[in-house]
Short mmCIF file of N, CA and C in Angstrom, two decimals:
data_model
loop_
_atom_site.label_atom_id
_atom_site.label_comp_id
_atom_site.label_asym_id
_atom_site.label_seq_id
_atom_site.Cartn_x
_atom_site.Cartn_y
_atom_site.Cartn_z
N UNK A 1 2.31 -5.45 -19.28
CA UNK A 1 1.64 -4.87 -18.14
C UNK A 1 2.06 -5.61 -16.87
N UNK A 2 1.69 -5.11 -15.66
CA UNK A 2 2.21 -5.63 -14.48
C UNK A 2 3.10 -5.27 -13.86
N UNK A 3 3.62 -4.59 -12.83
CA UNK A 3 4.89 -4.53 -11.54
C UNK A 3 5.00 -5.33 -10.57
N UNK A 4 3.95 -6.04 -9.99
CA UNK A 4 3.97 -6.85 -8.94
C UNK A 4 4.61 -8.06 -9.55
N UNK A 5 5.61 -8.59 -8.91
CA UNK A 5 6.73 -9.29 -9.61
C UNK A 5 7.63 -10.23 -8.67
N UNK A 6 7.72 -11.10 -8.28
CA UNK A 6 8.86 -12.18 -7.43
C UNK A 6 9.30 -13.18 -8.47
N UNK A 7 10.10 -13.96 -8.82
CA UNK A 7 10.74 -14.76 -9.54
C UNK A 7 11.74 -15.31 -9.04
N UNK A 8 12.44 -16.59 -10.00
CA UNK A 8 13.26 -17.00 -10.11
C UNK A 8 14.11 -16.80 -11.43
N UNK A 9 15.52 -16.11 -11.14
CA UNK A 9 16.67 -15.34 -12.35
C UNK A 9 16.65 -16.91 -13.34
N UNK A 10 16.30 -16.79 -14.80
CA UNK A 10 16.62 -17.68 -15.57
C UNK A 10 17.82 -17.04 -16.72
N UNK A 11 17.90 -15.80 -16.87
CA UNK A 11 19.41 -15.32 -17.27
C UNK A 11 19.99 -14.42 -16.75
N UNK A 12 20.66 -13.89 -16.50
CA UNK A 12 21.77 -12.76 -16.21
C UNK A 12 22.45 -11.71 -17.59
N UNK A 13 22.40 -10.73 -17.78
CA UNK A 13 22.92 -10.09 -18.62
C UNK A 13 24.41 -9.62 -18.67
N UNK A 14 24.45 -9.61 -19.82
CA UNK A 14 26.73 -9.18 -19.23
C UNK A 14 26.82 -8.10 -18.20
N UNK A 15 27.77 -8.09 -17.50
CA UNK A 15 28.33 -7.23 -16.51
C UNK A 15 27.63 -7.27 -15.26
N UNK A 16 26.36 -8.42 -15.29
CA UNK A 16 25.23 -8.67 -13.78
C UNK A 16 26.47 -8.98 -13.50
N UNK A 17 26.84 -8.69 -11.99
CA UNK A 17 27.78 -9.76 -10.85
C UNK A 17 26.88 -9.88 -9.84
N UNK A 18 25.87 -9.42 -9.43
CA UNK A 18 25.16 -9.23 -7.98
C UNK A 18 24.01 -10.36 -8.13
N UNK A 19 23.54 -10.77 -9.47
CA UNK A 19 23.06 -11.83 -9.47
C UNK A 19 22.99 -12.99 -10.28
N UNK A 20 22.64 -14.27 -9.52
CA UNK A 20 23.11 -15.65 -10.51
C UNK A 20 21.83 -16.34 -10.74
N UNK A 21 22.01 -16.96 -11.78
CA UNK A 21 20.85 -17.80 -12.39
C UNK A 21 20.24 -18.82 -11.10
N UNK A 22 18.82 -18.94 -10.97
CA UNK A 22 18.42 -19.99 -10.26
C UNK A 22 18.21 -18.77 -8.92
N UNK A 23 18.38 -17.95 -8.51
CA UNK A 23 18.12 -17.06 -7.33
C UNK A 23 16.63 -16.35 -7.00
N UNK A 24 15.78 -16.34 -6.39
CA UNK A 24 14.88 -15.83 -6.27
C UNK A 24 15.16 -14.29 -6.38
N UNK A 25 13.99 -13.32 -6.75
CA UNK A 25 13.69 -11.99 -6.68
C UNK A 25 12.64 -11.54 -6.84
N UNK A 26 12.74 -9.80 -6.03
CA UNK A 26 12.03 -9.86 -6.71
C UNK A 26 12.24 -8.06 -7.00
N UNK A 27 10.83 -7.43 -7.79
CA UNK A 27 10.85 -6.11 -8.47
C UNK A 27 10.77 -5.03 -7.22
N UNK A 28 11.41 -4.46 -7.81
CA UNK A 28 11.29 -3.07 -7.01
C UNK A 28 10.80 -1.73 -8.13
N UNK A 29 10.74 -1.66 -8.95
CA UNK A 29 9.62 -0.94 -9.74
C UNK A 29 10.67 0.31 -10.34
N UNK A 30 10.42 0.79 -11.63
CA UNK A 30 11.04 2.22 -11.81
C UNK A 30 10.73 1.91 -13.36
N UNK A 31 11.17 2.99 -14.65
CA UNK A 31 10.87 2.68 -15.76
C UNK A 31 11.12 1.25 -16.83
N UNK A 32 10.34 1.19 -17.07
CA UNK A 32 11.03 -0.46 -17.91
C UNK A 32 10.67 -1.40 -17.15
N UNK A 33 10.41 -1.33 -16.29
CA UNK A 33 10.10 -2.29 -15.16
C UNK A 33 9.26 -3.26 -15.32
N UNK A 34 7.89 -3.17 -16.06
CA UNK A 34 6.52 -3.97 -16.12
C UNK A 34 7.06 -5.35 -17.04
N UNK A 35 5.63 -5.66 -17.18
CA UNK A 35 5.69 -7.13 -17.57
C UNK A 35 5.51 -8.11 -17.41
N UNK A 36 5.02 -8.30 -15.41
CA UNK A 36 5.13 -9.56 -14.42
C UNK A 36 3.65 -10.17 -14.90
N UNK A 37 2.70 -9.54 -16.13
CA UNK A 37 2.32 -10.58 -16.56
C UNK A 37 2.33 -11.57 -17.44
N UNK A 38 3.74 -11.35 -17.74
CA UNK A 38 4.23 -12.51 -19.07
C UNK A 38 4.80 -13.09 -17.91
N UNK A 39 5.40 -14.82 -18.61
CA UNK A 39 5.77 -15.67 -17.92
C UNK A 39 6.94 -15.09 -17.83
N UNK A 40 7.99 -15.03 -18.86
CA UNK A 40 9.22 -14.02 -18.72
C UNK A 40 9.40 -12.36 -18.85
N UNK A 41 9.88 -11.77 -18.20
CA UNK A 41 10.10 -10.41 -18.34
C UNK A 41 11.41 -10.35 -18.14
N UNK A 42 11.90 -9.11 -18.87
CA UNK A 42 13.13 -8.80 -18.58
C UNK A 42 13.58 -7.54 -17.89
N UNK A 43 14.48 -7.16 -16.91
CA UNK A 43 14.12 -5.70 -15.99
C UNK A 43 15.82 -5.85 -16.30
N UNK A 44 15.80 -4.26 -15.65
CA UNK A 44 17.23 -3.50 -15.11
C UNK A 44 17.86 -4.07 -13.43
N UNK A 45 18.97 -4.69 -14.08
CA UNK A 45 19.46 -4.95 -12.51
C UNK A 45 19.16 -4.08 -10.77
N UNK A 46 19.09 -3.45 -11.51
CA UNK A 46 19.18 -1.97 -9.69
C UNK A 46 17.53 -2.33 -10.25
N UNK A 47 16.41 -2.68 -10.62
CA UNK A 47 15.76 -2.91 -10.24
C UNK A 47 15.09 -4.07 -9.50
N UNK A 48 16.21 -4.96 -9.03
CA UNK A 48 15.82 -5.87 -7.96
C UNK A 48 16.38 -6.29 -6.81
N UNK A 49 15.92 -6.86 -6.13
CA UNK A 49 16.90 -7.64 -4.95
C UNK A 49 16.56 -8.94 -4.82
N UNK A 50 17.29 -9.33 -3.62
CA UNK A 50 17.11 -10.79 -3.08
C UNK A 50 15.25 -10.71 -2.70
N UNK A 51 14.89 -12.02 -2.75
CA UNK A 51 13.38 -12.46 -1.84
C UNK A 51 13.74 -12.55 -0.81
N UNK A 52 13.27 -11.84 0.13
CA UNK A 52 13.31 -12.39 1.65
C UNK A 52 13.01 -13.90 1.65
N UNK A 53 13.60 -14.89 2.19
CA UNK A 53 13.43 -16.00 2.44
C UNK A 53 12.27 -16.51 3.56
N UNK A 54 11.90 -15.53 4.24
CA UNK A 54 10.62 -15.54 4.93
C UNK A 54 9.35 -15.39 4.64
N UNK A 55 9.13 -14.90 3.04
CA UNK A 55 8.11 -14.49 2.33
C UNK A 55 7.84 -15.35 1.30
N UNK A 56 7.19 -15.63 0.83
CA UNK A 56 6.29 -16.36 -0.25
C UNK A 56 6.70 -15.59 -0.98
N UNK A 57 6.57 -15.88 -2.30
CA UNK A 57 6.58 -15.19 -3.58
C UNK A 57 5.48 -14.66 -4.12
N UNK A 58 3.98 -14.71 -3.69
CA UNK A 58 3.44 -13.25 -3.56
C UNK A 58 3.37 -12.62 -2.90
N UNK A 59 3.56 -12.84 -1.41
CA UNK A 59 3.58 -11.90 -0.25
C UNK A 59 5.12 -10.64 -1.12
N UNK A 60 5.83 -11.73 -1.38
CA UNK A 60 7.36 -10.65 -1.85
C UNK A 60 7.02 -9.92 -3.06
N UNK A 61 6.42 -10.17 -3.78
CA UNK A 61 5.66 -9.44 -5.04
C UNK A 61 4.71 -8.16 -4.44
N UNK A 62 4.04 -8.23 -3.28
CA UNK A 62 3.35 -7.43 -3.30
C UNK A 62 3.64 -5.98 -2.69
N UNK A 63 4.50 -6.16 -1.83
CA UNK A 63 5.18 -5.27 -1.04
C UNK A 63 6.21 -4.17 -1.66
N UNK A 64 6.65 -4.01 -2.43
CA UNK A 64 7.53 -3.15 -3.01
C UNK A 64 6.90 -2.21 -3.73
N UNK A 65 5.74 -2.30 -4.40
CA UNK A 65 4.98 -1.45 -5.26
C UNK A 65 4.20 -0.51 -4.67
N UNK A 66 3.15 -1.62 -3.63
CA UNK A 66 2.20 -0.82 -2.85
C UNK A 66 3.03 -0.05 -1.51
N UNK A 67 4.28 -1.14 -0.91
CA UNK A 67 4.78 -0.17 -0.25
C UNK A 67 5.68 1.32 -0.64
N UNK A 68 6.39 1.39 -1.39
CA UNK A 68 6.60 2.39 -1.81
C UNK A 68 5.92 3.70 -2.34
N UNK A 69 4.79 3.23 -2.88
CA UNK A 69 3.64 3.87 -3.14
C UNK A 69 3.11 4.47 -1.56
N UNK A 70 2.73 3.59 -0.99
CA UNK A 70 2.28 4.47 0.61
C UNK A 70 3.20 5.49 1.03
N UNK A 71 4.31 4.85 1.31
CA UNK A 71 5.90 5.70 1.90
C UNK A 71 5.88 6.86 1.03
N UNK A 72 5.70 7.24 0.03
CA UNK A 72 6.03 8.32 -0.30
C UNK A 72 4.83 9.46 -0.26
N UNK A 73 3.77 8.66 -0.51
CA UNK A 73 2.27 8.69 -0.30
C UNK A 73 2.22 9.81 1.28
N UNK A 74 2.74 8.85 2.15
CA UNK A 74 2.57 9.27 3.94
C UNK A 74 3.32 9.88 4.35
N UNK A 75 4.97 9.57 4.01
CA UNK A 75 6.38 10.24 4.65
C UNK A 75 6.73 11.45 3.91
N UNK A 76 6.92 10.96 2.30
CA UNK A 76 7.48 12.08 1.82
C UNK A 76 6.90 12.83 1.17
N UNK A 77 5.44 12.55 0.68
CA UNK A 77 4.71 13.98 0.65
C UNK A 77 3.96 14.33 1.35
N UNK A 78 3.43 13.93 2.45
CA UNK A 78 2.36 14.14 3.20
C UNK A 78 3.17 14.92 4.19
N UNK A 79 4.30 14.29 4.95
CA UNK A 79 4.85 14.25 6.18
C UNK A 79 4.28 14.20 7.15
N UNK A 80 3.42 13.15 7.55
CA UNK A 80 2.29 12.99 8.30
C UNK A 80 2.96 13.13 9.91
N UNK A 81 3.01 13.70 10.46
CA UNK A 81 3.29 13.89 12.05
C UNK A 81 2.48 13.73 12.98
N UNK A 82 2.94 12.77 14.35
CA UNK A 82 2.79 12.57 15.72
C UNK A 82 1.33 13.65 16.09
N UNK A 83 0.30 12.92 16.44
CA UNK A 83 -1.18 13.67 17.14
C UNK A 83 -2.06 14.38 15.81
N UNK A 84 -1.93 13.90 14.45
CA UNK A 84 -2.16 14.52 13.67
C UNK A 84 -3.31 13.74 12.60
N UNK A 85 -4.88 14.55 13.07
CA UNK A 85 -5.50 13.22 12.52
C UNK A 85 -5.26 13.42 10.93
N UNK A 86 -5.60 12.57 10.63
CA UNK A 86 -5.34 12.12 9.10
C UNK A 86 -6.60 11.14 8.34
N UNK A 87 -7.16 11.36 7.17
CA UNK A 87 -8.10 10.44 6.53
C UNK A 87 -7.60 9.39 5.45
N UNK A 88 -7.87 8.44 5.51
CA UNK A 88 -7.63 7.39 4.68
C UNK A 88 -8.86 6.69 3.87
N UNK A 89 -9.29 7.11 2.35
CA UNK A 89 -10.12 6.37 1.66
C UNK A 89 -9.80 5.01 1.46
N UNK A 90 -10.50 4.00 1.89
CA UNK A 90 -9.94 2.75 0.92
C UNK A 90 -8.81 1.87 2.07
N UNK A 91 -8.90 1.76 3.80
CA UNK A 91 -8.22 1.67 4.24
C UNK A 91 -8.09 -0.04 4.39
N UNK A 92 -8.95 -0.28 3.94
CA UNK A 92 -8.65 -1.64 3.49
C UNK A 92 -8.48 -2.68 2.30
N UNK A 93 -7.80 -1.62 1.59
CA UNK A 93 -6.71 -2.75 -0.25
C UNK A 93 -5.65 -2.25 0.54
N UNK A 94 -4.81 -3.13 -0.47
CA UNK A 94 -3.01 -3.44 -0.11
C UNK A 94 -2.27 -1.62 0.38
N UNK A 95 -2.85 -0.61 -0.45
CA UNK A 95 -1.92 0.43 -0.54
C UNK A 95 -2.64 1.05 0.87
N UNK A 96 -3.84 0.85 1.25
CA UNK A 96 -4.00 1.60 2.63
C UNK A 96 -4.24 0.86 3.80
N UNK A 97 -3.90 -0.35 3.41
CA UNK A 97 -3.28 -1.51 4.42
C UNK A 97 -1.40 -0.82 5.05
N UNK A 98 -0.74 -0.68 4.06
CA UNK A 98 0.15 0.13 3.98
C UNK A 98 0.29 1.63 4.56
N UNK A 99 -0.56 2.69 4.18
CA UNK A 99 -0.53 3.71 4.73
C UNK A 99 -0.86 3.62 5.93
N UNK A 100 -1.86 2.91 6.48
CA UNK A 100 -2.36 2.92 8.10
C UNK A 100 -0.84 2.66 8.93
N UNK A 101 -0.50 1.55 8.10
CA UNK A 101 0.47 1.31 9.83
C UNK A 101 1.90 2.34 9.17
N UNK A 102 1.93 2.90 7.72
CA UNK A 102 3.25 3.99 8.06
C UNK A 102 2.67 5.33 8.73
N UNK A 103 1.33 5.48 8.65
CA UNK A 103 0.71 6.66 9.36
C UNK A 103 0.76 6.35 11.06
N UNK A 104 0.59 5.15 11.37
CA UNK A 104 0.70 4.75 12.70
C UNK A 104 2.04 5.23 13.08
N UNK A 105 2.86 4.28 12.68
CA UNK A 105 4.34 4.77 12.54
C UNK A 105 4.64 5.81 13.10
N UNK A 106 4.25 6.74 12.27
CA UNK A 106 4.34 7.89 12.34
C UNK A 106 3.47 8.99 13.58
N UNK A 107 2.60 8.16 14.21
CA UNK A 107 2.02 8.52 15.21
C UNK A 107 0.83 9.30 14.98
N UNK A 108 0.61 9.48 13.54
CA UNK A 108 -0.84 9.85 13.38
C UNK A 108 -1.81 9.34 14.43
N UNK A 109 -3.06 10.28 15.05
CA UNK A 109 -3.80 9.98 15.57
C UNK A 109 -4.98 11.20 15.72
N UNK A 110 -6.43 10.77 15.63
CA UNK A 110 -6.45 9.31 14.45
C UNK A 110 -6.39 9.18 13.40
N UNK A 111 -6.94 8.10 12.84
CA UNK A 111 -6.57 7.92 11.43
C UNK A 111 -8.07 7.37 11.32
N UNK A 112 -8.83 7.77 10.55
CA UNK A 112 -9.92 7.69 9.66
C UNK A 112 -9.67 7.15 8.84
N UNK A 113 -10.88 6.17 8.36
CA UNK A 113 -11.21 5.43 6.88
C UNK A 113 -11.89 5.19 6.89
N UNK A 114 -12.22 4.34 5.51
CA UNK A 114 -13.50 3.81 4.94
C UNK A 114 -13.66 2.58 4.95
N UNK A 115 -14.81 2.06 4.93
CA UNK A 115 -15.29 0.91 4.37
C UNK A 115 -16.65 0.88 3.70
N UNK A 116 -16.58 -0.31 3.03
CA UNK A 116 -17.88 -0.90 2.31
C UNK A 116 -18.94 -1.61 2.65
N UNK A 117 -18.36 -2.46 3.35
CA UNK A 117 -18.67 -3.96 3.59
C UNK A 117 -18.58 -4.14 5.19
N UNK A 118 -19.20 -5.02 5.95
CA UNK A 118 -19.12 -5.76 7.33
C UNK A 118 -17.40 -6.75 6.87
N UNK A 119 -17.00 -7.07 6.17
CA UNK A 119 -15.95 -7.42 6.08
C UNK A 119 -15.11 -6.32 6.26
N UNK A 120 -14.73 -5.77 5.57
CA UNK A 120 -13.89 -4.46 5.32
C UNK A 120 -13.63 -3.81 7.10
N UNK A 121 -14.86 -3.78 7.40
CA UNK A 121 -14.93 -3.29 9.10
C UNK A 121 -14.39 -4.53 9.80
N UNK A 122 -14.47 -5.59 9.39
CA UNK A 122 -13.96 -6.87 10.55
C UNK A 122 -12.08 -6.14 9.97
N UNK A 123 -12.12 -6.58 8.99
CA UNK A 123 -10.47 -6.22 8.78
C UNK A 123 -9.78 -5.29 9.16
N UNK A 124 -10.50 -4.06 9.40
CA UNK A 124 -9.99 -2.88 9.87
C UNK A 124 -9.68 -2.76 11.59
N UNK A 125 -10.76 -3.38 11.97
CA UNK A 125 -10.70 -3.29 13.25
C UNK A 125 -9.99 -4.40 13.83
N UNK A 126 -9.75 -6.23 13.43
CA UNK A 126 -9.07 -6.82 14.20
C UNK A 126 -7.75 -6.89 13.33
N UNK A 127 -7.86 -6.57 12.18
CA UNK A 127 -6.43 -6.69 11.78
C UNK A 127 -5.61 -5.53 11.92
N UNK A 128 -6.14 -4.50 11.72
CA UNK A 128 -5.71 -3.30 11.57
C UNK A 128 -5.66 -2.85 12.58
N UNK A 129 -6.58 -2.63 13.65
CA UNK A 129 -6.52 -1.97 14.92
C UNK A 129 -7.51 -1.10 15.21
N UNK A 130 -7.66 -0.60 13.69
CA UNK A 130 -8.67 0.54 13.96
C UNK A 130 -10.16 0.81 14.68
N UNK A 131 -10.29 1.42 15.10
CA UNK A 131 -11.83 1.50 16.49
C UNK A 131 -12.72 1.60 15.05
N UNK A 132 -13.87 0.99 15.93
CA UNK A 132 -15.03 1.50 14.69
C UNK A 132 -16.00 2.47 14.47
N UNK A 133 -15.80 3.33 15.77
CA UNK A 133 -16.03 4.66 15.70
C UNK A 133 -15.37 5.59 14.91
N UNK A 134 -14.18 4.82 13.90
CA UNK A 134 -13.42 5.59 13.45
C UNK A 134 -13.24 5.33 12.07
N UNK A 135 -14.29 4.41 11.93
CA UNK A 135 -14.56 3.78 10.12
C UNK A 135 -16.03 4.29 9.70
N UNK A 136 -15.70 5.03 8.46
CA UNK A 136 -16.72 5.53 7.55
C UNK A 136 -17.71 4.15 6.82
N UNK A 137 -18.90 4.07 7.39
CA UNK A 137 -19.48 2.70 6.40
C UNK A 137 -20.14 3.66 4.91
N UNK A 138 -19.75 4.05 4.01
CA UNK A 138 -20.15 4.93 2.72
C UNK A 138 -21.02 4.45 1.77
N UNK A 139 -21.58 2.74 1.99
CA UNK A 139 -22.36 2.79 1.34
C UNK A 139 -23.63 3.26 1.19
N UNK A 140 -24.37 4.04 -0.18
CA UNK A 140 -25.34 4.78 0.00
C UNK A 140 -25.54 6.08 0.40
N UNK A 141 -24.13 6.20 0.77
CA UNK A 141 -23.81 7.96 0.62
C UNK A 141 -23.48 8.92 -0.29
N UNK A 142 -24.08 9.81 -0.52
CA UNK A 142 -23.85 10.97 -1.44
C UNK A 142 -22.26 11.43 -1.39
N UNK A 143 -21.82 12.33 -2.23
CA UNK A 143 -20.34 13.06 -1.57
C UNK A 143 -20.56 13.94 -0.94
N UNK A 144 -21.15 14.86 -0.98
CA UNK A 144 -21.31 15.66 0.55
C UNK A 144 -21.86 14.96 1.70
N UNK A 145 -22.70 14.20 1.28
CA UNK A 145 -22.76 13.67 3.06
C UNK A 145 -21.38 12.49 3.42
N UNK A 146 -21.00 11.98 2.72
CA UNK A 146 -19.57 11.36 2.93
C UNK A 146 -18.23 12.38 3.40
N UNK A 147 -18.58 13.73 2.68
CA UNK A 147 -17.62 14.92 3.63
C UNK A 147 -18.14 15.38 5.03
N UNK A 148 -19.65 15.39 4.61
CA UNK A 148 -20.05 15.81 6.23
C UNK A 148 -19.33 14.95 7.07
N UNK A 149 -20.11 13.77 6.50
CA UNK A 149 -19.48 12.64 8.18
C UNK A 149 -17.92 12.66 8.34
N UNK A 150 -17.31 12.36 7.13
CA UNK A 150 -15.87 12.63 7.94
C UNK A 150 -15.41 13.84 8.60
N UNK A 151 -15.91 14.62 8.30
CA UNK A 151 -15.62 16.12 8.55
C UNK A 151 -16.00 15.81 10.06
N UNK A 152 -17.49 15.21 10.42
CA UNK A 152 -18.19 14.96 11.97
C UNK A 152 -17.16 14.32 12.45
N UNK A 153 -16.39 13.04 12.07
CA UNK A 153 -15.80 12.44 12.93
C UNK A 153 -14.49 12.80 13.00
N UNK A 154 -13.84 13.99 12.80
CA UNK A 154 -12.97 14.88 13.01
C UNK A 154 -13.03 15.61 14.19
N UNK A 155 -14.37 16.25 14.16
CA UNK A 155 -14.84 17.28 15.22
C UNK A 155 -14.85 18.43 14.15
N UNK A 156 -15.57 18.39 12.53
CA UNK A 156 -15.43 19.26 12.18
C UNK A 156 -14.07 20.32 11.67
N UNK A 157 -13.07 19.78 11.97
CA UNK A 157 -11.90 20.00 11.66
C UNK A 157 -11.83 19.79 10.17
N UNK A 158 -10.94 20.13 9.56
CA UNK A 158 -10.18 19.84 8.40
C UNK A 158 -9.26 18.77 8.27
N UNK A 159 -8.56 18.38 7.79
CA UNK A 159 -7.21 17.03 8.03
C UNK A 159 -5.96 17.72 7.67
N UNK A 160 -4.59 17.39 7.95
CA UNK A 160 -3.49 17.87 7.11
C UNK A 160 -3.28 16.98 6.38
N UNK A 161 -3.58 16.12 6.33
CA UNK A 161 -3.44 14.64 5.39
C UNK A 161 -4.66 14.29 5.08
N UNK A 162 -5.10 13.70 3.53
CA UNK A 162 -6.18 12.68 3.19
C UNK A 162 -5.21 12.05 2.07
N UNK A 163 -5.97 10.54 1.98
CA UNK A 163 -5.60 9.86 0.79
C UNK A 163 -6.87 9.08 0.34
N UNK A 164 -6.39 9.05 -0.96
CA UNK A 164 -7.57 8.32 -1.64
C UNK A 164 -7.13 7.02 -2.45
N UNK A 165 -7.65 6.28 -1.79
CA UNK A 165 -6.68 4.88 -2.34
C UNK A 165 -8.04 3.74 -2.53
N UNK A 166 -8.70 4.13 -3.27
CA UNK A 166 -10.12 3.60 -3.91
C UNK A 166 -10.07 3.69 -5.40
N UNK A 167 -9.71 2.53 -5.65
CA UNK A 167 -10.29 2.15 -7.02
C UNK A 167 -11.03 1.72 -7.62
N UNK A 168 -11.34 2.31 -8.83
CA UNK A 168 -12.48 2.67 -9.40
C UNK A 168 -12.62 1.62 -10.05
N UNK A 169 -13.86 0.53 -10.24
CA UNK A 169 -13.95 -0.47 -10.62
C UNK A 169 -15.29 -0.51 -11.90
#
């Protein structure tokens, strides 16, 4: 089990040339891939690259999974476009930490989410950016009144985009 993955190469398989023993990496995810919770795993070459040398080895672990997951999540199925509000469940774990700023990116505006917690709202708003007129607090809400209100802080509109990036615990 596991994808989130940075290391250091302790073998190379015949015909690797792109990488040498002792090199940091890390996963970039696809079948065969798991495992990063054993001490050793073994992956498919084209499934890795260099560590950025600017990143820690979980910061570099964490980014390839959840980011790719957003990116395809926001860009390539959503195609989230410029003035286009958009909802985000869950806008504060790793994957909608991610979608906010490729939805930003992308010029979504605004961008709706959720939170839980007075934390969750500190994070959203000074890390993230997000106004707090523009964060759902859901605890103690039903699901229709959790659609009402987002629906209210739309203006009643619909979204062309939602994501749901809340896991179920």
């Amino acid at each position: 089990m596991g994808f989130d993955l940075a290391g250091i190469i302790d073998a190379v398989g015949p015909g690797v040339k792109i990488f040498r023993w002792g090199r940091s990496l890390r996963l970039f995810g696809g079948a065969k891939s798991n495992g990063s919770y054993a001490e050793y795993t073994c992956v498919p070459a084209h499934f890795v690259a260099k560590k950025p040398a600017g990143l820690s080895f979980q910061q570099s672990a964490a980014i390839p999974l959840t980011g790719l997951t957003a990116y395809q999540c926001v860009m390539d199925k959503s195609r989230v476009r410029a003035g286009e509000a958009i909802f985000i469940a869950g806008g504060s774990g790793g994957l909608g930490t991610m979608a906010i700023q490729l939805a930003r990116h992308a010029g979504a505006d605004p961008i709706l989410t959720t939170a839980g917690t007075d934390r969750e709202v500190e994070y959203l708003t000074q890390k993230m950016g997000i106004p707090e007129r523009h964060i759902l607090r859901y605890s103690g809400l039903t699901l229709q009144q959790l659609t009402d209100a987002v629906l209210a802080m739309n203006g009643g509109k619909l979204f062309p985009a939602t994501f749901d990036f809340v896991a179920e615990t």
